[in-house]
Short mmCIF file of C-alpha atoms in Angstrom, two decimals:
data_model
loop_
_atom_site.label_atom_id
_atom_site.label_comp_id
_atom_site.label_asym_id
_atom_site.label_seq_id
_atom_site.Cartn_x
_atom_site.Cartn_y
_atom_site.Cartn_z
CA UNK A 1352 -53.86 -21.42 -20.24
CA UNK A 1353 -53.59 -20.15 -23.72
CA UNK A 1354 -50.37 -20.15 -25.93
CA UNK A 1355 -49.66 -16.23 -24.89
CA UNK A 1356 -50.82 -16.35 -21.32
CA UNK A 1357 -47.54 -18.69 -21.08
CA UNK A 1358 -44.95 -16.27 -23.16
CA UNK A 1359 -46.28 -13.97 -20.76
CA UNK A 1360 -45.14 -15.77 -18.29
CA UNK A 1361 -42.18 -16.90 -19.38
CA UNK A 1362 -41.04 -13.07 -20.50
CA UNK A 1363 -41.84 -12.18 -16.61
CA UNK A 1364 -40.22 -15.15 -15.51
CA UNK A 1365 -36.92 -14.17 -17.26
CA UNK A 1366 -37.39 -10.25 -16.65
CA UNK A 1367 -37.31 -11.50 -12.81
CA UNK A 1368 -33.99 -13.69 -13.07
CA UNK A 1369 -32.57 -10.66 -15.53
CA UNK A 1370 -33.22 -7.88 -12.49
CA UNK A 1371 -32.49 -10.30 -9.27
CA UNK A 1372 -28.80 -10.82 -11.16
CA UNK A 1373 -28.53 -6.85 -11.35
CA UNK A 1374 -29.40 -6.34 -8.05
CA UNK A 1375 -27.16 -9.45 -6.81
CA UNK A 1376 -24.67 -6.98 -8.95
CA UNK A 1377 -24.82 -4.00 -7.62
CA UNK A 1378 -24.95 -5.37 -3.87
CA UNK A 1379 -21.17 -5.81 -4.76
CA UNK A 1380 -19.93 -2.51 -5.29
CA UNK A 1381 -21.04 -1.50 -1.62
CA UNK A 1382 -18.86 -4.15 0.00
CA UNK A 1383 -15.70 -1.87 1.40
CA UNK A 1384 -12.88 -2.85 -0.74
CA UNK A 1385 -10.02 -4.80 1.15
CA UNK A 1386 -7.43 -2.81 2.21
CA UNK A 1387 -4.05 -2.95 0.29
CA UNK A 1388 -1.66 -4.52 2.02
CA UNK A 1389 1.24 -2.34 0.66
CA UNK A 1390 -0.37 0.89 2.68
CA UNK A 1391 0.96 -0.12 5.95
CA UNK A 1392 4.19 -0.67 3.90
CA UNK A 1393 4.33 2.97 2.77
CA UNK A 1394 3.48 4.42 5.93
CA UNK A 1395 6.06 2.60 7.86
CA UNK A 1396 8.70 4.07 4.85
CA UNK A 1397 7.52 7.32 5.47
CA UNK A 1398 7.52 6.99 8.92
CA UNK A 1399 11.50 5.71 8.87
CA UNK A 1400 12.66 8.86 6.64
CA UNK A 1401 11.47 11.04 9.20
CA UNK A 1402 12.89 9.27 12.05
CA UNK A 1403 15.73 9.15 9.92
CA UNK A 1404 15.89 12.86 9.17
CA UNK A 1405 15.21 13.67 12.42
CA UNK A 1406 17.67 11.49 13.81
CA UNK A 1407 20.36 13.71 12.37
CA UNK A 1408 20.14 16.30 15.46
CA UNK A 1409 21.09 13.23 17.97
CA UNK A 1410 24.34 12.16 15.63
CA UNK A 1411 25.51 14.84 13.53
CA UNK A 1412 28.30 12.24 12.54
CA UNK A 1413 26.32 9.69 11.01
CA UNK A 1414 25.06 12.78 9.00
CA UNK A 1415 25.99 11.37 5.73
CA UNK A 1416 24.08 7.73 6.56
CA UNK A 1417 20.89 8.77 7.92
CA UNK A 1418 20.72 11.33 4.74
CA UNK A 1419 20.54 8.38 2.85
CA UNK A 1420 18.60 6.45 4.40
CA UNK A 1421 15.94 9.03 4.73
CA UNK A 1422 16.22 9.54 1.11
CA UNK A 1423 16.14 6.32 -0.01
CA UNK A 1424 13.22 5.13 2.54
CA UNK A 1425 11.29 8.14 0.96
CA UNK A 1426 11.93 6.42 -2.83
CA UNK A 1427 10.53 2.98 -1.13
CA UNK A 1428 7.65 5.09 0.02
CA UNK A 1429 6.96 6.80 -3.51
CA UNK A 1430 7.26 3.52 -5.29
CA UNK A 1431 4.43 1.62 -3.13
CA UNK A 1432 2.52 4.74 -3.73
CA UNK A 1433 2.84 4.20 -7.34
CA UNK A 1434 1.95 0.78 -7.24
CA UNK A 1435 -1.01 1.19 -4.88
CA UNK A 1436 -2.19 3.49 -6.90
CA UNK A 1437 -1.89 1.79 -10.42
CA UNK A 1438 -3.73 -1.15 -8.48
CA UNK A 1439 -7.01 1.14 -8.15
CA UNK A 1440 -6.70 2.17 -11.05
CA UNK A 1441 -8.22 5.16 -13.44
CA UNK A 1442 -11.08 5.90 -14.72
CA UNK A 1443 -11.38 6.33 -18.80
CA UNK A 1444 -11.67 10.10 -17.90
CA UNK A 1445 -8.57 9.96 -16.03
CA UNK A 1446 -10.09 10.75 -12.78
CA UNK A 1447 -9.43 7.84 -9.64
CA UNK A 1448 -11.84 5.52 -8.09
CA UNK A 1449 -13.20 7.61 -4.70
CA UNK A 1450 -11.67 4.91 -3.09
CA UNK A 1451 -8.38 6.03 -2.94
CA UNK A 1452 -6.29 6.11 0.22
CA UNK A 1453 -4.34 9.46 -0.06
CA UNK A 1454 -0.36 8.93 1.15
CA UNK A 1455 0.57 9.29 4.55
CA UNK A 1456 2.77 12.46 5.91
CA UNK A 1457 3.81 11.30 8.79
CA UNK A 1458 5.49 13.83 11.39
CA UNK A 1459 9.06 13.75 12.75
CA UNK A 1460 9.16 12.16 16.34
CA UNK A 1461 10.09 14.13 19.39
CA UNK A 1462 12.04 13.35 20.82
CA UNK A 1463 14.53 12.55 17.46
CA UNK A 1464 15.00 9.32 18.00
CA UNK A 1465 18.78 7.67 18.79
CA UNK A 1466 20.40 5.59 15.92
CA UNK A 1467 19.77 2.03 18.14
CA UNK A 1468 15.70 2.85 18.15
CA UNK A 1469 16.36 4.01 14.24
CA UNK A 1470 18.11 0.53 13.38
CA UNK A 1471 15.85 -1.52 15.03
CA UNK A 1472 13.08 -0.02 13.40
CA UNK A 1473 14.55 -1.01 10.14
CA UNK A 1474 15.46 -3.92 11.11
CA UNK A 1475 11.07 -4.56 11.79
CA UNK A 1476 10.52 -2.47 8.44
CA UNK A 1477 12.92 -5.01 6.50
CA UNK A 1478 11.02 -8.31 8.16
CA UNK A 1479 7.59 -6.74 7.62
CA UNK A 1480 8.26 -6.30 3.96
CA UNK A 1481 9.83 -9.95 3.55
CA UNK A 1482 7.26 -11.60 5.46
CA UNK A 1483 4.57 -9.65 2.82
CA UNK A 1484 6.71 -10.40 0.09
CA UNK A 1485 6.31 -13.93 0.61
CA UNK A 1486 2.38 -13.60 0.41
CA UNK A 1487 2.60 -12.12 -2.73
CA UNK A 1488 3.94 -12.42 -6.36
CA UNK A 1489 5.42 -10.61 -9.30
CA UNK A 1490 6.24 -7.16 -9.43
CA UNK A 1491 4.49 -6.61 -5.72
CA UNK A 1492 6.77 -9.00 -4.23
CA UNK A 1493 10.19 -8.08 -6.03
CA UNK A 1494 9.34 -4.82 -4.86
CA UNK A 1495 9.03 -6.04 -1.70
CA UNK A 1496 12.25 -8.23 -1.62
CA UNK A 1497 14.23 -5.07 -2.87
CA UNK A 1498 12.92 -2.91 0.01
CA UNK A 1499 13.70 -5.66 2.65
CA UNK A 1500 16.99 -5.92 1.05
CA UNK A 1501 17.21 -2.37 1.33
CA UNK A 1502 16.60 -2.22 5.02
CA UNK A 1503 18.81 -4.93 5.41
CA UNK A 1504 21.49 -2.84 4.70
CA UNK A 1505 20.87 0.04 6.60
CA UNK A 1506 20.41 -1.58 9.71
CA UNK A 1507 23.60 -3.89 9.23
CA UNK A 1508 25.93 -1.57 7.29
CA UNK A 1509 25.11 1.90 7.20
CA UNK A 1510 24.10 2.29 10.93
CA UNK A 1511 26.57 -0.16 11.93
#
């Protein structure tokens, strides 16, 4: 074997490691991405507002309370949505990855639920989001300790 029979070799030998690592590459991308675990968060804020709101028709006294609660459940809901969302990402055109997971409009039970079944569904909402918050860090798990918080105290005070 002559002196360029083995750069021949060698160049093909490289050009064959150089396209097995781009195809090893783009394999990747067609893995489903893991879910976010702050969508089953959202939904189960969204889903409280409207049991909230809805529960209004069973106790027009506690008016004032579930009002707030729906409210404020809806601002837990909006945040997560923000933060799921920054955690996809944007393209540099300002478009989002295809992968997004549009928000969840969940519809108001029916029957409207009574204000027991509302408060102990916040009181599961405000565990769920401390047991996450423990799995996580940062701004994703304050977030999560100020919605559990949040909960907290509309299970134990405002529905009280």
């Amino acid at each position: 074997m002559n002196r360029r029979s083995a750069l021949r070799v060698a160049g093909g030998g490289v050009l064959a490691v150089a396209a097995v690592g781009a195809l090893a590459a783009c394999g990747d991308d067609d893995k489903p991405a893991a879910a976010d675990p702050l969508i089953a968060q959202e939904t189960g804020a969204r889903t409280d507002a409207a049991a909230a709101t809805a529960a209004i028709a069973t106790s027009p006294d506690k008016a004032g309370a579930l009002q707030t609660i729906a409210t404020q459940r809806t601002a837990h809901a909006d945040a997560l949505r923000t933060e799921i969302d920054r955690a996809i990402g944007v393209y540099g055109d300002g478009t989002t990855p295809s992968r997004r997971i549009p928000p969840v409009t969940p519809t108001a039970p029916v029957p409207p639920p009574a204000v027991a079944t509302l408060r102990t569904q916040l009181q599961q909402s405000q565990r769920a989001a401390a047991d996450l918050a423990v799995q996580l860090s940062g701004y994703r798990a304050a977030l999560l300790s100020s919605i559990s918080a949040s909960c907290a105290t509309h299970a134990g005070v405002l529905l009280a």
